[in-house]
Short mmCIF file of C-alpha atoms in Angstrom, two decimals:
data_model
loop_
_atom_site.label_atom_id
_atom_site.label_comp_id
_atom_site.label_asym_id
_atom_site.label_seq_id
_atom_site.Cartn_x
_atom_site.Cartn_y
_atom_site.Cartn_z
CA MET A 1 0.00 0.00 0.00
CA ARG A 2 1.33 3.42 -0.99
CA VAL A 3 0.19 6.52 0.85
CA VAL A 4 0.78 10.12 -0.25
CA LEU A 5 0.07 13.01 2.11
CA LEU A 6 -1.17 15.53 -0.44
CA GLY A 7 -1.84 18.20 2.19
CA THR A 8 -1.18 18.40 5.92
CA ALA A 9 -2.55 21.76 7.15
CA ALA A 10 -5.87 22.57 8.79
CA GLY A 11 -8.55 24.56 6.98
CA GLY A 12 -7.18 27.53 5.10
CA GLY A 13 -3.73 26.01 4.67
CA PHE A 14 -0.47 27.47 5.92
CA PRO A 15 0.12 30.35 5.70
CA ARG A 16 -3.53 31.16 6.04
CA TRP A 17 -4.62 33.84 3.58
CA ASN A 18 -6.02 36.22 6.23
CA CYS A 19 -3.49 35.72 9.00
CA ALA A 20 -0.39 37.80 9.76
CA CYS A 21 0.84 35.87 12.82
CA ALA A 22 4.56 35.23 13.19
CA ARG A 23 4.34 31.70 11.79
CA CYS A 24 2.29 32.68 8.76
CA ALA A 25 4.65 35.57 8.09
CA ALA A 26 7.62 33.19 8.32
CA ALA A 27 5.96 30.85 5.83
CA ARG A 28 5.37 33.73 3.40
CA ASP A 29 9.05 34.62 3.72
CA GLY A 30 10.07 31.03 2.98
CA LYS A 31 11.43 30.48 6.50
CA LEU A 32 8.88 27.77 7.29
CA PRO A 33 7.47 25.18 4.86
CA ALA A 34 4.09 26.13 3.42
CA ARG A 35 1.32 23.52 3.59
CA THR A 36 -1.98 22.96 1.80
CA PRO A 37 -5.20 21.73 3.48
CA GLU A 38 -5.26 18.15 4.70
CA CYS A 39 -5.86 15.47 2.09
CA ALA A 40 -4.22 12.14 1.23
CA ALA A 41 -4.22 9.44 -1.45
CA VAL A 42 -3.83 5.69 -1.12
CA THR A 43 -3.38 2.75 -3.50
CA GLY A 44 -2.83 -0.97 -3.26
CA ASN A 45 -1.49 -1.53 -6.77
CA SER A 46 0.00 1.84 -7.87
CA ARG A 47 -2.70 2.11 -10.55
CA ASP A 48 -5.98 2.68 -8.71
CA TRP A 49 -5.76 5.65 -6.35
CA TRP A 50 -8.33 6.74 -3.78
CA LEU A 51 -8.47 10.18 -2.21
CA LEU A 52 -8.97 10.62 1.52
CA ASN A 53 -10.95 13.89 1.55
CA THR A 54 -10.75 16.50 -1.21
CA SER A 55 -9.32 19.85 -0.23
CA PRO A 56 -9.96 23.19 -1.99
CA ASP A 57 -6.38 22.86 -3.32
CA ILE A 58 -6.87 19.38 -4.78
CA ARG A 59 -5.88 20.44 -8.31
CA ALA A 60 -2.51 21.74 -7.16
CA GLN A 61 -2.05 18.75 -4.87
CA LEU A 62 -2.69 16.25 -7.67
CA THR A 63 -0.44 18.22 -10.00
CA ALA A 64 2.38 17.98 -7.45
CA ALA A 65 2.01 14.19 -7.08
CA SER A 66 3.31 12.54 -10.26
CA ALA A 67 1.95 9.12 -9.27
CA LEU A 68 -1.58 10.53 -9.67
CA TRP A 69 -1.06 12.22 -13.02
CA PRO A 70 -3.56 11.19 -15.72
CA GLY A 71 -2.66 9.01 -18.67
CA PRO A 72 -3.66 9.75 -22.26
CA ARG A 73 -7.27 8.69 -21.72
CA HIS A 74 -7.90 8.26 -18.03
CA THR A 75 -7.11 9.37 -14.49
CA PRO A 76 -5.81 6.93 -11.86
CA VAL A 77 -8.15 8.53 -9.30
CA ARG A 78 -11.03 6.11 -8.74
CA GLY A 79 -12.92 7.91 -6.00
CA VAL A 80 -13.02 9.61 -2.62
CA LEU A 81 -13.41 8.59 1.02
CA LEU A 82 -14.78 11.47 3.10
CA THR A 83 -14.15 11.60 6.84
CA ASP A 84 -16.76 14.30 7.50
CA ALA A 85 -18.81 17.09 5.91
CA GLU A 86 -16.48 20.02 6.60
CA ALA A 87 -16.17 22.39 3.65
CA ASP A 88 -12.39 21.96 3.52
CA HIS A 89 -12.91 18.24 2.93
CA LEU A 90 -15.65 18.61 0.32
CA ALA A 91 -14.63 21.61 -1.79
CA GLY A 92 -12.33 19.59 -4.02
CA LEU A 93 -15.24 17.50 -5.28
CA ALA A 94 -16.14 20.40 -7.57
CA VAL A 95 -12.69 20.22 -9.17
CA LEU A 96 -13.22 16.52 -9.97
CA ARG A 97 -16.70 17.08 -11.40
CA GLU A 98 -16.06 16.21 -15.06
CA THR A 99 -14.72 12.70 -14.41
CA ALA A 100 -17.41 10.06 -14.86
CA GLY A 101 -17.64 7.00 -12.65
CA LEU A 102 -15.90 8.30 -9.54
CA LYS A 103 -17.21 6.68 -6.36
CA THR A 104 -17.57 8.68 -3.15
CA TYR A 105 -17.89 6.98 0.23
CA ALA A 106 -19.20 8.84 3.27
CA ALA A 107 -21.39 8.34 6.32
CA PRO A 108 -25.15 8.70 5.68
CA GLU A 109 -25.27 12.05 7.51
CA VAL A 110 -22.47 13.40 5.32
CA LEU A 111 -24.17 12.15 2.16
CA GLY A 112 -27.34 13.87 3.32
CA ALA A 113 -25.52 17.16 3.76
CA LEU A 114 -24.12 16.70 0.26
CA GLY A 115 -27.57 16.27 -1.29
CA PRO A 116 -27.69 19.46 -3.43
CA ALA A 117 -24.02 19.07 -4.36
CA GLN A 118 -24.62 15.48 -5.49
CA VAL A 119 -27.28 16.65 -7.90
CA ALA A 120 -25.02 19.35 -9.33
CA LEU A 121 -22.01 17.05 -9.67
CA ASP A 122 -24.01 14.26 -11.31
CA ARG A 123 -25.16 16.70 -13.99
CA HIS A 124 -21.54 17.10 -15.05
CA ALA A 125 -20.75 13.36 -14.96
CA PRO A 126 -22.57 10.53 -13.14
CA TRP A 127 -20.88 9.40 -9.93
CA GLU A 128 -21.59 6.65 -7.44
CA TRP A 129 -22.38 7.58 -3.86
CA ALA A 130 -21.97 4.92 -1.17
CA ASP A 131 -22.49 4.53 2.58
CA SER A 132 -19.06 4.18 4.18
CA LEU A 133 -20.62 2.76 7.35
CA ALA A 134 -22.26 -0.19 5.57
CA GLU A 135 -21.91 -3.34 7.63
CA GLY A 136 -18.85 -5.37 6.73
CA GLY A 137 -16.98 -2.51 5.13
CA PHE A 138 -16.09 -2.38 1.44
CA VAL A 139 -13.37 -3.33 -1.01
CA LEU A 140 -11.63 -0.77 -3.21
CA ALA A 141 -10.11 -1.40 -6.63
CA GLY A 142 -6.46 -2.14 -6.07
CA GLY A 143 -6.92 -4.69 -3.29
CA LEU A 144 -7.75 -2.49 -0.30
CA VAL A 145 -10.35 -3.43 2.31
CA VAL A 146 -11.87 -0.50 4.22
CA THR A 147 -14.00 -0.10 7.30
CA ALA A 148 -15.25 3.26 8.58
CA HIS A 149 -15.57 3.90 12.30
CA PRO A 150 -17.49 6.82 13.85
CA VAL A 151 -15.38 8.98 16.14
CA THR A 152 -16.50 11.81 18.36
CA GLY A 153 -17.26 15.00 16.48
CA GLU A 154 -19.88 17.52 15.48
CA PRO A 155 -21.64 18.39 12.23
CA PRO A 156 -20.37 21.47 10.39
CA ALA A 157 -21.88 24.88 11.11
CA TYR A 158 -23.75 25.05 7.80
CA VAL A 159 -25.93 22.00 8.59
CA PRO A 160 -29.44 23.09 9.76
CA GLY A 161 -30.25 21.92 13.26
CA ARG A 162 -26.78 20.41 13.67
CA ALA A 163 -28.12 17.31 15.41
CA ARG A 164 -25.42 15.24 17.06
CA ASP A 165 -25.72 11.50 16.70
CA GLY A 166 -22.09 10.41 16.73
CA ARG A 167 -21.78 9.60 13.03
CA TRP A 168 -20.75 12.93 11.51
CA VAL A 169 -17.03 12.15 11.74
CA THR A 170 -15.34 8.88 10.86
CA ALA A 171 -11.90 7.31 10.89
CA TYR A 172 -10.91 4.83 8.19
CA ARG A 173 -9.11 1.53 8.65
CA ILE A 174 -7.54 0.54 5.33
CA GLU A 175 -5.92 -2.88 4.90
CA ASP A 176 -3.82 -4.07 1.98
CA LEU A 177 -4.94 -7.61 1.12
CA ALA A 178 -1.59 -8.44 -0.48
CA THR A 179 0.71 -7.36 2.35
CA GLY A 180 -1.57 -7.20 5.38
CA GLY A 181 -0.45 -3.61 6.03
CA VAL A 182 -3.01 -1.51 7.92
CA LEU A 183 -3.42 2.27 7.82
CA VAL A 184 -5.71 4.20 10.17
CA TYR A 185 -6.61 7.64 8.83
CA ALA A 186 -8.20 9.90 11.45
CA PRO A 187 -7.56 13.59 10.66
CA ARG A 188 -10.37 14.84 12.87
CA VAL A 189 -10.74 13.47 16.40
CA ARG A 190 -12.37 15.21 19.36
CA SER A 191 -11.45 12.70 22.07
CA TRP A 192 -9.47 9.50 22.48
CA THR A 193 -11.88 6.58 22.83
CA PRO A 194 -11.44 2.83 23.46
CA MET A 195 -12.53 2.21 19.86
CA LEU A 196 -9.81 4.49 18.51
CA ASP A 197 -7.28 2.88 20.83
CA ASP A 198 -8.22 -0.56 19.45
CA LEU A 199 -7.85 0.69 15.88
CA VAL A 200 -4.37 2.05 16.51
CA ALA A 201 -3.35 -1.08 18.42
CA ALA A 202 -3.92 -3.18 15.29
CA ALA A 203 -2.44 -0.69 12.79
CA ASP A 204 0.96 -0.42 11.15
CA CYS A 205 0.52 3.33 10.70
CA VAL A 206 -1.88 5.97 12.00
CA VAL A 207 -2.30 9.43 10.46
CA LEU A 208 -3.92 11.44 13.21
CA ASP A 209 -5.48 14.83 13.99
CA GLY A 210 -2.74 17.25 15.02
CA THR A 211 -4.74 20.47 14.75
CA HIS A 212 -3.83 21.91 18.15
CA PHE A 213 -0.73 21.23 20.19
CA ALA A 214 -1.75 22.67 23.56
CA ALA A 215 -4.68 21.44 25.61
CA ASP A 216 -5.89 24.96 26.46
CA GLU A 217 -6.13 25.94 22.79
CA ALA A 218 -7.97 22.72 21.94
CA ALA A 219 -10.36 23.35 24.82
CA ARG A 220 -11.17 26.82 23.48
CA ALA A 221 -11.80 25.46 19.99
CA GLY A 222 -13.70 22.47 21.36
CA ARG A 223 -13.48 20.36 18.20
CA HIS A 224 -10.09 18.64 18.24
CA LEU A 225 -8.08 16.47 20.61
CA PRO A 226 -4.84 18.23 21.62
CA VAL A 227 -1.46 16.68 20.94
CA SER A 228 0.14 17.47 24.32
CA GLY A 229 -0.97 17.03 27.91
CA PRO A 230 -1.93 14.00 30.03
CA ALA A 231 -5.14 13.52 28.03
CA GLY A 232 -3.56 14.41 24.69
CA SER A 233 -3.07 12.13 21.73
CA LEU A 234 0.72 11.94 22.13
CA THR A 235 0.32 10.30 25.53
CA ALA A 236 -2.15 7.81 24.05
CA LEU A 237 0.12 7.07 21.11
CA THR A 238 3.02 6.14 23.37
CA ARG A 239 1.06 2.99 24.20
CA HIS A 240 1.47 1.88 20.59
CA PRO A 241 5.20 2.12 19.76
CA HIS A 242 4.90 -0.58 17.08
CA ALA A 243 2.87 1.72 14.79
CA ARG A 244 4.22 4.56 12.71
CA ARG A 245 2.52 7.69 14.08
CA ILE A 246 2.07 10.78 11.90
CA TYR A 247 0.29 14.05 12.66
CA THR A 248 -1.71 15.94 10.03
CA HIS A 249 -4.30 18.77 9.84
CA LEU A 250 -1.99 21.27 11.58
CA ALA A 251 -3.52 24.67 12.41
CA ASP A 252 -1.50 27.82 11.75
CA THR A 253 -1.30 28.34 15.54
CA ASN A 254 0.44 24.99 16.06
CA PRO A 255 4.16 25.15 16.98
CA LEU A 256 4.64 21.76 15.27
CA LEU A 257 4.78 23.74 12.02
CA ASP A 258 8.26 24.89 13.05
CA PRO A 259 10.87 22.08 12.73
CA ALA A 260 13.07 23.88 15.28
CA SER A 261 10.37 24.22 17.96
CA ALA A 262 10.38 22.53 21.36
CA ALA A 263 6.99 21.04 20.45
CA ARG A 264 8.46 19.30 17.40
CA ALA A 265 11.32 17.96 19.53
CA GLN A 266 8.83 16.61 22.08
CA VAL A 267 6.84 14.83 19.40
CA SER A 268 9.96 13.39 17.79
CA GLU A 269 11.27 12.13 21.14
CA ALA A 270 7.97 10.31 21.64
CA GLY A 271 8.41 8.57 18.28
CA ALA A 272 5.76 10.50 16.33
CA GLU A 273 6.29 12.43 13.10
CA VAL A 274 5.28 15.60 11.28
CA LEU A 275 5.79 15.12 7.55
CA PRO A 276 5.67 17.71 4.75
CA ASP A 277 3.11 17.94 1.97
CA GLY A 278 3.89 15.38 -0.71
CA ALA A 279 5.46 12.86 1.65
CA GLU A 280 4.97 9.26 0.51
CA PHE A 281 5.42 6.02 2.41
CA VAL A 282 4.70 2.34 1.89
CA LEU A 283 2.99 -0.18 4.18
#
């Protein structure tokens, strides 16, 4: 299984267009690496690629990843697996609109929120829309078996009523049938649960929500599990040293964006990683 981290920043990317903080200024000056909004791609055979979310910058992200370049008559992108209904994870669907036959997996609540967009996209080229939480999971072209698992989270602000039922945000477990390699992709997590702990325990690699480093900032935002602190994800990840542990979805306020920061040193000492956009690895 090949995995490409197409983007690793939180919504708005890094530097964020409307922010003049010290980190964003450093990124504009080329002193810190710029990042595009979180998105990834995965394949089991190097021919059939599946996107994990679709960021607003998906065109540039695909252009930067030569493995996903189209051939004379086709694209290797077969479809999309959505973790939630946030705009930064859906906006790229519009860029893909003229490709017929793409298949999009998402939880029923997310598909419901996409209703008007589905109609518009299907008028450009018919797509398939599938329930990612269907019992037993599903098999992707290329030899990947996927199960989706609800994790704690809230619906996006644009959803009327914003009813919480625990299925608005999902993590994906992706297994390569040929090698047995297992990836857990969970870029948005509000709290560490026994279910998530079990997923990581059986994984070879986990790509996890790293939006906020400090617990106080995460508490103010109220939507993401912090990296640091006794109840943070880094403490939980130390229980699983066998797995490769990678943080993604980094907010512009996160000191992990700076390779020379004490926060980055702390994460590295714990055996976790912060990789740049375009990083590729194999399981």
